[in-house]
Structure formats: structure tokens, C-alpha cells
PDB file of C-alpha atoms and ligand atoms in Angstrom:
ATOM      1  CA  MET A   1     120.955 102.122  36.434  1.00 75.00           C
ATOM      2  CA  THR A   2     119.870 100.339  39.418  1.00 87.00           C
ATOM      3  CA  GLU A   3     121.767  99.002  41.854  1.00 90.00           C
ATOM      4  CA  ASP A   4     121.723  95.736  43.265  1.00 93.00           C
ATOM      5  CA  LEU A   5     123.151  95.764  46.727  1.00 95.00           C
ATOM      6  CA  GLY A   6     122.225  91.574  46.803  1.00 95.00           C
ATOM      7  CA  THR A   7     119.530  91.978  49.913  1.00 97.00           C
ATOM      8  CA  PRO A   8     116.301  92.853  50.320  1.00 98.00           C
ATOM      9  CA  VAL A   9     115.369  96.583  51.756  1.00 98.00           C
ATOM     10  CA  LEU A  10     112.978  97.594  53.359  1.00 98.00           C
ATOM     11  CA  ASP A  11     111.698 100.681  54.797  1.00 98.00           C
ATOM     12  CA  ASN A  12     109.155 100.556  57.247  1.00 98.00           C
ATOM     13  CA  HIS A  13     107.932 103.449  57.586  1.00 98.00           C
ATOM     14  CA  LEU A  14     107.644 106.498  55.272  1.00 97.00           C
ATOM     15  CA  HIS A  15     104.622 108.502  54.068  1.00 97.00           C
ATOM     16  CA  LEU A  16     103.763 109.342  49.607  1.00 97.00           C
ATOM     17  CA  ASP A  17     101.696 111.222  48.741  1.00 96.00           C
ATOM     18  CA  PRO A  18     101.462 111.502  45.125  1.00 96.00           C
ATOM     19  CA  ARG A  19      98.811 114.582  45.154  1.00 95.00           C
ATOM     20  CA  HIS A  20     100.865 116.899  46.943  1.00 93.00           C
ATOM     21  CA  GLY A  21     104.426 115.516  47.232  1.00 94.00           C
ATOM     22  CA  ARG A  22     106.554 113.912  45.482  1.00 95.00           C
ATOM     23  CA  GLY A  23     104.793 110.191  45.444  1.00 97.00           C
ATOM     24  CA  ILE A  24     106.048 107.245  42.750  1.00 98.00           C
ATOM     25  CA  GLU A  25     109.062 109.681  42.031  1.00 97.00           C
ATOM     26  CA  ALA A  26     110.105 109.135  45.360  1.00 97.00           C
ATOM     27  CA  VAL A  27     109.735 105.504  45.303  1.00 98.00           C
ATOM     28  CA  GLU A  28     111.346 105.431  41.756  1.00 98.00           C
ATOM     29  CA  GLU A  29     114.634 107.162  43.250  1.00 97.00           C
ATOM     30  CA  PHE A  30     114.746 104.357  46.416  1.00 98.00           C
ATOM     31  CA  VAL A  31     114.533 101.572  43.546  1.00 98.00           C
ATOM     32  CA  ARG A  32     117.850 103.575  41.846  1.00 98.00           C
ATOM     33  CA  LEU A  33     119.126 102.917  45.016  1.00 98.00           C
ATOM     34  CA  GLY A  34     118.546  99.822  45.689  1.00 98.00           C
ATOM     35  CA  GLY A  35     115.642  99.829  47.990  1.00 98.00           C
ATOM     36  CA  THR A  36     113.290  96.562  47.217  1.00 98.00           C
ATOM     37  CA  HIS A  37     110.537  96.962  49.908  1.00 98.00           C
ATOM     38  CA  LEU A  38     108.161 100.326  51.852  1.00 98.00           C
ATOM     39  CA  LEU A  39     105.638  99.872  54.425  1.00 98.00           C
ATOM     40  CA  VAL A  40     103.344 103.256  53.502  1.00 98.00           C
ATOM     41  CA  VAL A  41     102.034 104.548  56.276  1.00 98.00           C
ATOM     42  CA  ASN A  42      98.997 106.614  55.455  1.00 98.00           C
ATOM     43  CA  LYS A  43      99.452 110.537  56.262  1.00 96.00           C
ATOM     44  CA  PRO A  44      98.474 111.915  58.993  1.00 96.00           C
ATOM     45  CA  SER A  45      94.118 112.776  58.246  1.00 96.00           C
ATOM     46  CA  TRP A  46      94.294 116.755  57.875  1.00 96.00           C
ATOM     47  CA  LEU A  47      97.263 116.527  56.003  1.00 93.00           C
ATOM     48  CA  LEU A  48      94.881 114.802  53.536  1.00 94.00           C
ATOM     49  CA  GLY A  49      92.323 117.592  54.020  1.00 95.00           C
ATOM     50  CA  VAL A  50      89.854 115.033  56.537  1.00 97.00           C
ATOM     51  CA  GLU A  51      88.241 116.138  59.541  1.00 97.00           C
ATOM     52  CA  PRO A  52      87.032 113.776  60.892  1.00 98.00           C
ATOM     53  CA  ASP A  53      83.404 113.645  62.919  1.00 98.00           C
ATOM     54  CA  GLU A  54      82.499 110.550  62.739  1.00 98.00           C
ATOM     55  CA  PRO A  55      85.107 106.849  62.257  1.00 98.00           C
ATOM     56  CA  ALA A  56      83.687 106.431  58.765  1.00 98.00           C
ATOM     57  CA  ASP A  57      85.594 109.604  57.265  1.00 98.00           C
ATOM     58  CA  PHE A  58      88.711 108.092  58.323  1.00 98.00           C
ATOM     59  CA  ARG A  59      87.993 105.560  55.008  1.00 98.00           C
ATOM     60  CA  ALA A  60      89.025 108.681  52.609  1.00 98.00           C
ATOM     61  CA  VAL A  61      92.167 108.656  54.001  1.00 98.00           C
ATOM     62  CA  PHE A  62      93.025 104.644  53.862  1.00 98.00           C
ATOM     63  CA  GLU A  63      91.450 104.203  50.665  1.00 98.00           C
ATOM     64  CA  GLU A  64      94.084 106.884  49.359  1.00 98.00           C
ATOM     65  CA  THR A  65      96.820 105.256  50.838  1.00 98.00           C
ATOM     66  CA  LEU A  66      95.995 101.940  49.040  1.00 98.00           C
ATOM     67  CA  GLU A  67      95.596 103.149  45.688  1.00 98.00           C
ATOM     68  CA  THR A  68      99.248 104.577  46.188  1.00 98.00           C
ATOM     69  CA  VAL A  69     100.371 101.498  47.531  1.00 98.00           C
ATOM     70  CA  ALA A  70      99.100 100.129  44.762  1.00 98.00           C
ATOM     71  CA  ALA A  71     101.040 102.728  42.469  1.00 98.00           C
ATOM     72  CA  ALA A  72     104.258 102.023  44.512  1.00 98.00           C
ATOM     73  CA  THR A  73     104.145  98.470  43.938  1.00 98.00           C
ATOM     74  CA  GLU A  74     104.264  98.841  39.780  1.00 98.00           C
ATOM     75  CA  ALA A  75     107.406 100.770  40.217  1.00 98.00           C
ATOM     76  CA  LEU A  76     109.526  98.515  43.291  1.00 98.00           C
ATOM     77  CA  PRO A  77     111.358  95.312  42.611  1.00 97.00           C
ATOM     78  CA  GLY A  78     109.389  93.967  45.424  1.00 98.00           C
ATOM     79  CA  ARG A  79     106.376  95.448  46.608  1.00 98.00           C
ATOM     80  CA  ALA A  80     104.821  98.384  49.511  1.00 98.00           C
ATOM     81  CA  TRP A  81     102.748  97.211  51.949  1.00 98.00           C
ATOM     82  CA  PRO A  82      99.990  99.690  53.761  1.00 98.00           C
ATOM     83  CA  VAL A  83     100.372 100.037  57.517  1.00 98.00           C
ATOM     84  CA  LEU A  84      96.967 102.041  58.615  1.00 98.00           C
ATOM     85  CA  GLY A  85      95.927 104.218  61.566  1.00 98.00           C
ATOM     86  CA  VAL A  86      95.065 107.122  63.224  1.00 98.00           C
ATOM     87  CA  HIS A  87      98.245 109.555  64.177  1.00 98.00           C
ATOM     88  CA  PRO A  88      98.561 110.266  67.912  1.00 98.00           C
ATOM     89  CA  GLY A  89      98.230 113.871  67.066  1.00 97.00           C
ATOM     90  CA  LEU A  90      94.844 114.178  65.982  1.00 98.00           C
ATOM     91  CA  ILE A  91      93.741 114.291  69.215  1.00 98.00           C
ATOM     92  CA  SER A  92      95.309 117.518  70.028  1.00 97.00           C
ATOM     93  CA  ARG A  93      93.407 118.889  66.967  1.00 97.00           C
ATOM     94  CA  LEU A  94      90.278 117.801  68.239  1.00 98.00           C
ATOM     95  CA  VAL A  95      90.702 118.909  71.733  1.00 98.00           C
ATOM     96  CA  ASP A  96      92.424 122.329  71.199  1.00 97.00           C
ATOM     97  CA  GLU A  97      90.752 123.602  67.773  1.00 96.00           C
ATOM     98  CA  ARG A  98      87.291 121.674  67.190  1.00 97.00           C
ATOM     99  CA  ASP A  99      86.373 121.436  71.054  1.00 96.00           C
ATOM    100  CA  PHE A 100      86.249 117.939  71.821  1.00 98.00           C
ATOM    101  CA  SER A 101      86.843 116.532  75.596  1.00 98.00           C
ATOM    102  CA  PRO A 102      89.440 113.939  75.413  1.00 98.00           C
ATOM    103  CA  THR A 103      86.836 110.932  75.898  1.00 98.00           C
ATOM    104  CA  GLU A 104      84.981 112.060  72.577  1.00 98.00           C
ATOM    105  CA  ALA A 105      88.329 112.210  71.017  1.00 98.00           C
ATOM    106  CA  ARG A 106      89.389 108.735  72.262  1.00 98.00           C
ATOM    107  CA  ASP A 107      86.346 107.971  70.837  1.00 98.00           C
ATOM    108  CA  LEU A 108      86.698 108.877  67.644  1.00 98.00           C
ATOM    109  CA  MET A 109      90.694 107.798  67.522  1.00 98.00           C
ATOM    110  CA  ARG A 110      89.140 104.136  68.528  1.00 98.00           C
ATOM    111  CA  GLY A 111      86.459 103.941  66.132  1.00 98.00           C
ATOM    112  CA  GLY A 112      89.201 104.901  63.065  1.00 98.00           C
ATOM    113  CA  LEU A 113      91.398 102.405  64.497  1.00 98.00           C
ATOM    114  CA  GLU A 114      88.610 100.306  64.132  1.00 98.00           C
ATOM    115  CA  VAL A 115      87.809 100.971  60.868  1.00 98.00           C
ATOM    116  CA  ALA A 116      91.325 100.579  59.878  1.00 98.00           C
ATOM    117  CA  SER A 117      91.142  97.033  61.492  1.00 98.00           C
ATOM    118  CA  GLU A 118      88.465  96.314  58.819  1.00 98.00           C
ATOM    119  CA  TYR A 119      91.006  96.406  56.299  1.00 98.00           C
ATOM    120  CA  VAL A 120      93.769  94.003  57.683  1.00 98.00           C
ATOM    121  CA  ALA A 121      90.876  91.781  58.372  1.00 98.00           C
ATOM    122  CA  ASP A 122      90.195  91.985  54.496  1.00 98.00           C
ATOM    123  CA  GLY A 123      93.807  91.466  53.426  1.00 98.00           C
ATOM    124  CA  ASP A 124      94.301  94.685  52.185  1.00 98.00           C
ATOM    125  CA  ALA A 125      96.477  96.522  54.926  1.00 98.00           C
ATOM    126  CA  LEU A 126      99.022  94.744  56.922  1.00 98.00           C
ATOM    127  CA  ALA A 127      99.532  96.690  60.254  1.00 98.00           C
ATOM    128  CA  LEU A 128      98.366  99.084  62.451  1.00 98.00           C
ATOM    129  CA  LYS A 129      99.404 102.356  63.876  1.00 98.00           C
ATOM    130  CA  SER A 130      98.898 104.269  66.777  1.00 98.00           C
ATOM    131  CA  GLY A 131     100.823 105.571  69.837  1.00 98.00           C
ATOM    132  CA  ARG A 132     100.639 108.598  71.648  1.00 97.00           C
ATOM    133  CA  PRO A 133     102.124 112.293  71.700  1.00 97.00           C
ATOM    134  CA  HIS A 134     105.757 113.059  71.759  1.00 95.00           C
ATOM    135  CA  TYR A 135     104.828 116.343  73.155  1.00 95.00           C
ATOM    136  CA  ASP A 136     103.746 117.392  76.978  1.00 96.00           C
ATOM    137  CA  VAL A 137      99.736 116.882  77.044  1.00 97.00           C
ATOM    138  CA  THR A 138      97.319 117.648  80.052  1.00 97.00           C
ATOM    139  CA  ASP A 139      97.216 114.070  82.368  1.00 98.00           C
ATOM    140  CA  ALA A 140      93.105 114.093  80.394  1.00 98.00           C
ATOM    141  CA  VAL A 141      94.926 114.086  76.691  1.00 98.00           C
ATOM    142  CA  TRP A 142      97.629 111.260  77.937  1.00 98.00           C
ATOM    143  CA  GLU A 143      94.849 108.774  79.868  1.00 98.00           C
ATOM    144  CA  ALA A 144      92.992 109.511  76.480  1.00 98.00           C
ATOM    145  CA  SER A 145      96.055 108.335  74.342  1.00 98.00           C
ATOM    146  CA  ASN A 146      96.728 105.697  75.821  1.00 98.00           C
ATOM    147  CA  ALA A 147      93.552 103.839  75.845  1.00 98.00           C
ATOM    148  CA  VAL A 148      93.187 104.623  71.826  1.00 98.00           C
ATOM    149  CA  THR A 149      97.113 102.741  71.982  1.00 98.00           C
ATOM    150  CA  ARG A 150      95.258  99.889  74.015  1.00 98.00           C
ATOM    151  CA  ARG A 151      92.357  99.479  71.542  1.00 98.00           C
ATOM    152  CA  ALA A 152      95.459  99.607  68.543  1.00 98.00           C
ATOM    153  CA  PHE A 153      96.705  95.687  70.600  1.00 98.00           C
ATOM    154  CA  GLU A 154      93.464  94.648  70.848  1.00 98.00           C
ATOM    155  CA  LEU A 155      92.515  95.206  67.437  1.00 98.00           C
ATOM    156  CA  GLY A 156      95.908  94.110  66.255  1.00 98.00           C
ATOM    157  CA  ALA A 157      95.459  90.535  68.367  1.00 98.00           C
ATOM    158  CA  GLU A 158      91.748  90.156  67.361  1.00 98.00           C
ATOM    159  CA  VAL A 159      92.717  90.737  63.539  1.00 98.00           C
ATOM    160  CA  ASP A 160      96.636  88.975  64.057  1.00 98.00           C
ATOM    161  CA  CYS A 161      98.169  91.968  62.507  1.00 98.00           C
ATOM    162  CA  ALA A 162     101.392  94.048  64.456  1.00 99.00           C
ATOM    163  CA  VAL A 163     101.288  97.740  65.300  1.00 98.00           C
ATOM    164  CA  GLN A 164     103.299 100.321  64.416  1.00 98.00           C
ATOM    165  CA  LEU A 165     103.622 103.344  67.575  1.00 98.00           C
ATOM    166  CA  HIS A 166     104.885 106.810  67.265  1.00 97.00           C
ATOM    167  CA  THR A 167     105.664 107.748  71.156  1.00 97.00           C
ATOM    168  CA  GLU A 168     107.638 110.070  73.092  1.00 97.00           C
ATOM    169  CA  ALA A 169     111.112 109.489  72.455  1.00 96.00           C
ATOM    170  CA  THR A 170     112.821 107.020  74.511  1.00 97.00           C
ATOM    171  CA  GLU A 171     114.207 103.831  75.431  1.00 98.00           C
ATOM    172  CA  ASP A 172     112.299 102.140  77.433  1.00 98.00           C
ATOM    173  CA  LEU A 173     108.525 100.907  76.844  1.00 98.00           C
ATOM    174  CA  THR A 174     108.460  98.255  78.815  1.00 98.00           C
ATOM    175  CA  ASP A 175     104.784  99.768  79.464  1.00 97.00           C
ATOM    176  CA  LEU A 176     103.556  99.465  76.898  1.00 98.00           C
ATOM    177  CA  ALA A 177     104.710  96.095  76.152  1.00 98.00           C
ATOM    178  CA  ALA A 178     103.173  94.807  79.183  1.00 98.00           C
ATOM    179  CA  VAL A 179      99.316  96.638  77.859  1.00 98.00           C
ATOM    180  CA  ALA A 180     100.234  94.939  74.685  1.00 98.00           C
ATOM    181  CA  GLU A 181     100.513  91.660  76.764  1.00 98.00           C
ATOM    182  CA  GLU A 182      97.347  92.095  78.315  1.00 98.00           C
ATOM    183  CA  ALA A 183      95.553  92.852  74.990  1.00 98.00           C
ATOM    184  CA  GLY A 184      96.715  89.477  73.731  1.00 98.00           C
ATOM    185  CA  LEU A 185      99.417  90.476  71.585  1.00 98.00           C
ATOM    186  CA  ASP A 186     102.933  89.739  71.656  1.00 98.00           C
ATOM    187  CA  PRO A 187     104.907  92.610  71.920  1.00 98.00           C
ATOM    188  CA  SER A 188     107.408  91.906  69.654  1.00 98.00           C
ATOM    189  CA  ARG A 189     104.532  92.813  67.328  1.00 98.00           C
ATOM    190  CA  VAL A 190     104.499  95.823  68.465  1.00 98.00           C
ATOM    191  CA  VAL A 191     106.658  98.424  66.581  1.00 98.00           C
ATOM    192  CA  LYS A 192     108.279 102.047  67.751  1.00 98.00           C
ATOM    193  CA  HIS A 193     108.648 104.016  64.892  1.00 97.00           C
ATOM    194  CA  TYR A 194     111.925 106.858  64.629  1.00 97.00           C
ATOM    195  CA  ALA A 195     113.923 104.938  67.300  1.00 97.00           C
ATOM    196  CA  ALA A 196     116.947 104.788  68.874  1.00 97.00           C
ATOM    197  CA  GLY A 197     119.369 102.189  68.144  1.00 96.00           C
ATOM    198  CA  GLU A 198     117.937  99.932  71.276  1.00 96.00           C
ATOM    199  CA  LEU A 199     114.481  99.745  72.554  1.00 97.00           C
ATOM    200  CA  ALA A 200     113.148  97.788  75.571  1.00 98.00           C
ATOM    201  CA  GLY A 201     110.140  96.191  75.811  1.00 98.00           C
ATOM    202  CA  VAL A 202     109.418  96.037  71.948  1.00 98.00           C
ATOM    203  CA  THR A 203     110.666  96.231  68.130  1.00 98.00           C
ATOM    204  CA  PRO A 204     112.844  99.325  67.545  1.00 98.00           C
ATOM    205  CA  SER A 205     112.268 100.891  63.439  1.00 98.00           C
ATOM    206  CA  VAL A 206     115.464 102.790  63.958  1.00 98.00           C
ATOM    207  CA  MET A 207     115.831 106.454  62.288  1.00 97.00           C
ATOM    208  CA  SER A 208     118.647 105.555  59.652  1.00 97.00           C
ATOM    209  CA  ASP A 209     121.324 107.312  60.483  1.00 96.00           C
ATOM    210  CA  LYS A 210     124.904 105.759  61.393  1.00 97.00           C
ATOM    211  CA  ASP A 211     125.195 106.089  64.750  1.00 97.00           C
ATOM    212  CA  ARG A 212     121.942 104.855  66.077  1.00 98.00           C
ATOM    213  CA  LEU A 213     122.198 101.944  62.886  1.00 98.00           C
ATOM    214  CA  GLU A 214     125.434 101.146  64.731  1.00 98.00           C
ATOM    215  CA  ARG A 215     123.763 100.695  67.895  1.00 98.00           C
ATOM    216  CA  ALA A 216     121.399  98.593  67.074  1.00 98.00           C
ATOM    217  CA  ALA A 217     123.691  96.281  64.165  1.00 98.00           C
ATOM    218  CA  GLU A 218     125.509  95.987  67.577  1.00 97.00           C
ATOM    219  CA  ALA A 219     123.199  95.135  70.129  1.00 96.00           C
ATOM    220  CA  VAL A 220     122.124  91.465  68.323  1.00 88.00           C
ATOM    221  CA  GLU A 221     118.612  92.342  68.967  1.00 97.00           C
ATOM    222  CA  PRO A 222     115.745  92.713  65.986  1.00 98.00           C
ATOM    223  CA  PHE A 223     114.785  95.687  64.607  1.00 98.00           C
ATOM    224  CA  LEU A 224     113.539  97.375  61.431  1.00 98.00           C
ATOM    225  CA  MET A 225     115.140 100.519  59.166  1.00 98.00           C
ATOM    226  CA  GLU A 226     112.821 104.211  58.597  1.00 98.00           C
ATOM    227  CA  THR A 227     113.290 107.295  56.935  1.00 97.00           C
ATOM    228  CA  ASP A 228     109.800 108.455  58.644  1.00 95.00           C
ATOM    229  CA  PHE A 229     110.104 110.478  54.681  1.00 95.00           C
ATOM    230  CA  VAL A 230     106.947 112.368  54.931  1.00 93.00           C
ATOM    231  CA  ASP A 231     106.348 113.733  51.098  1.00 94.00           C
ATOM    232  CA  ASP A 232     105.424 116.774  52.377  1.00 90.00           C
ATOM    233  CA  PRO A 233     106.239 119.956  50.169  1.00 85.00           C
ATOM    234  CA  ASP A 234     106.277 122.309  52.841  1.00 83.00           C
ATOM    235  CA  ARG A 235     108.510 120.344  54.926  1.00 79.00           C
ATOM    236  CA  PRO A 236     111.477 119.773  53.317  1.00 70.00           C
ATOM    237  CA  GLY A 237     114.450 118.541  55.365  1.00 65.00           C
ATOM    238  CA  MET A 238     111.870 117.450  58.104  1.00 69.00           C
ATOM    239  CA  VAL A 239     113.179 113.998  57.900  1.00 75.00           C
ATOM    240  CA  LEU A 240     115.400 111.474  55.929  1.00 90.00           C
ATOM    241  CA  GLY A 241     114.626 111.459  52.422  1.00 94.00           C
ATOM    242  CA  PRO A 242     114.050 107.937  50.269  1.00 96.00           C
ATOM    243  CA  LYS A 243     117.464 106.931  49.339  1.00 97.00           C
ATOM    244  CA  THR A 244     118.462 106.973  52.863  1.00 98.00           C
ATOM    245  CA  VAL A 245     117.916 102.985  53.473  1.00 98.00           C
ATOM    246  CA  PRO A 246     119.490 101.560  50.929  1.00 98.00           C
ATOM    247  CA  ARG A 247     122.549 103.851  51.018  1.00 98.00           C
ATOM    248  CA  ARG A 248     122.251 102.661  54.927  1.00 98.00           C
ATOM    249  CA  VAL A 249     122.691  99.280  53.921  1.00 98.00           C
ATOM    250  CA  ARG A 250     125.602  99.967  51.546  1.00 98.00           C
ATOM    251  CA  TRP A 251     127.414 101.436  54.179  1.00 98.00           C
ATOM    252  CA  LEU A 252     126.731  98.275  56.609  1.00 98.00           C
ATOM    253  CA  LEU A 253     127.662  95.798  54.272  1.00 98.00           C
ATOM    254  CA  GLU A 254     130.547  97.679  53.869  1.00 98.00           C
ATOM    255  CA  GLU A 255     131.170  97.796  57.836  1.00 98.00           C
ATOM    256  CA  GLY A 256     130.715  93.829  57.772  1.00 98.00           C
ATOM    257  CA  TYR A 257     127.405  94.243  59.362  1.00 98.00           C
ATOM    258  CA  ASP A 258     125.917  91.141  57.277  1.00 98.00           C
ATOM    259  CA  GLU A 259     124.153  89.889  59.489  1.00 98.00           C
ATOM    260  CA  ALA A 260     122.763  93.621  61.172  1.00 98.00           C
ATOM    261  CA  VAL A 261     121.510  93.804  57.079  1.00 98.00           C
ATOM    262  CA  ARG A 262     119.330  90.055  57.413  1.00 98.00           C
ATOM    263  CA  ARG A 263     118.082  90.826  61.002  1.00 98.00           C
ATOM    264  CA  ALA A 264     116.811  94.013  59.824  1.00 98.00           C
ATOM    265  CA  HIS A 265     115.818  93.383  56.288  1.00 98.00           C
ATOM    266  CA  VAL A 266     114.269  89.958  56.473  1.00 98.00           C
ATOM    267  CA  GLU A 267     113.906  87.933  59.043  1.00 98.00           C
ATOM    268  CA  THR A 268     112.778  91.363  61.566  1.00 98.00           C
ATOM    269  CA  PRO A 269     109.815  92.048  58.860  1.00 98.00           C
ATOM    270  CA  ARG A 270     109.440  87.912  58.938  1.00 98.00           C
ATOM    271  CA  ASP A 271     108.628  87.288  62.600  1.00 98.00           C
ATOM    272  CA  VAL A 272     106.497  91.053  63.168  1.00 98.00           C
ATOM    273  CA  TYR A 273     104.664  90.962  59.951  1.00 98.00           C
ATOM    274  CA  GLY A 274     104.877  87.843  58.831  1.00 98.00           C
ATOM    275  CA  ILE A 275     105.972  88.644  55.336  1.00 98.00           C
ATOM    276  CA  ASP A 276     108.526  87.233  52.914  1.00 98.00           C
ATOM    277  CA  THR A 277     110.907  90.173  51.751  1.00 98.00           C
ATOM    278  CA  GLU A 278     112.992  86.979  49.901  1.00 97.00           C
ATOM    279  CA  ALA A 279     110.654  85.415  48.395  1.00 96.00           C
ATOM    280  CA  THR A 280     108.451  88.465  47.235  1.00 95.00           C
ATOM    281  CA  LEU A 281     111.259  89.958  45.083  1.00 93.00           C
ATOM    282  CA  GLU A 282     112.174  89.637  41.475  1.00 81.00           C
ATOM    283  CA  ARG A 283     115.447  89.971  40.206  1.00 64.00           C
ATOM    284  CA  SER A 284     116.424  89.826  36.616  1.00 51.00           C
ATOM    285  CA  GLU A 285     118.818  86.890  36.821  1.00 46.00           C
ATOM    286  CA  SER A 286     122.410  87.030  36.000  1.00 41.00           C
TER     287      SER A 286
HETATM  288 ZN1   ZN B 301     105.851 108.933  60.259  1.00 76.96          ZN
END
């Protein structure tokens, strides 16, 4: 029995790992509760066993993600899209464990983003993923991370796509909005994943707990909803499960936030990514 919530339901940021985790079974669970569309972000390279020495080494990570997205699309009444990039935490692994200097790490990560942008240019991926560590780092690592993020914005402007960011917990990213603007990328097409209910500067992808969602709904600003489901058997319960977005959409509708549901699942996805979650939805007519 599949629920029909009468609206597209998009989880804007999750990971799927058929090789180690629940994979398509998690997608089926999402669908059963009324979920329709997914933005699938590649797992951090090291969790897929890739320790890159050169930018081309990221291709294995990206290719595996594209395969997973194709399988997810088969299972969805709507579809899935890939978001490809380099996890900002990689810089610490390179610098602390593999003797890269911060500038060498920066160059490798920028190169990985350039490879990711080729997939976007070819129409095989929807958006890029970048950002900076959410934990304390040295000034050199912080600067290198900001330089990587700037490169992601430049590439987003070049290939005309949105950029999802992983950053420190904050409700003010006007500094990165200014960097995006300088790089030629509209800051509204920069999306902070794991966001609170409100965010200055860029578009929030709100973690789907009720308090955050209520704030986002009341704020009458563009927002997206996500779980950051990691699909990692070693980290169960780290984040929200795949059922969460459809469940919270049902709750928002019950609370009378129909307009906010439309904002998060139709209008903001259209404005940020240029995707149409209604036209890409096939429902059996009843
Ligand atoms: Zn994530």
C-alpha cells in the first residue's frame, strides 16, 4: 500500500549505498510513505574505498552514484537526480593522514569538482556539492576549504547549476553568498544542507525535524527538506531515516502548511535546480 500525499515529495539530500547499506530498499520505504523524488549525493570518497591521488580518481565515486540513481529512479513514481562533489572533510584526511599540504589538498579537491562539473555539463548530474569543515581546523585548512568552495561556485556558474554546501552550523552564510555572487553564481542557487529553519544568504535545505520545519514554514522564504540519510550500516541512527520527509510532509499538511509544502517540493526545486517535480511525476489516475 503506497500513500498518495497529493503532492510531489522531494528529499533534497541523502546518500544511497547499495554495496554496503540498504540501497534501493530505503528508496522503496520512502515511496511507500508517499515520497516521489530524491537528490542523491555521492558518499564521501573514503566510505566507498577511494583514496584519491589525482582528480580522475573521483570518477569511480561519481560513476557508482550515477548507477545508484538510475536504480532509484526505477523505484520512484518521480525520479532521482545525482549531486556530485567532494566532501569537505576529505581535506583533513589528506592533510592529517596522507601528508598532503593544505594547498595540495585544495588542488586535488578542486580537480575533483572539475571532474564532477563535467557530468553536469553532459547532463548526467544535476548539481555540485562542496563546502568547508564543520569542525575546528587550522587557518591554512580553512583558507584552502574556502578556495575549494569558491571553485565550486565558479564551476556552478560555468555549467549553470546549483551548488549544495556542507558547512559549519550557522544561520548566516552571507559571507559565502558574497563569494558566490563574485563567482557569477546566484546565491539563491547555493543550498546549505543540514540547515536550521531559517538561513541568511543562501537557500536552506532544512533537516526534517518538526521544530526546524515549523520555522521554515512560518518564515515564508524558499526552503527544501532533507534527511541526510547516510545509508551506512556502521552508523545507524546517525541521521534521519528515509521515511522522514514523507512523514513530515503529511504532518505539515495536517497542520495546514499546504503553501509551505508547495514551496519546498515544487517551487524551490524549480527555482534552485530548474527541475519540475510535477511534470516528472507519474501517478496512476484514480
Ligand atoms: Zn550528506
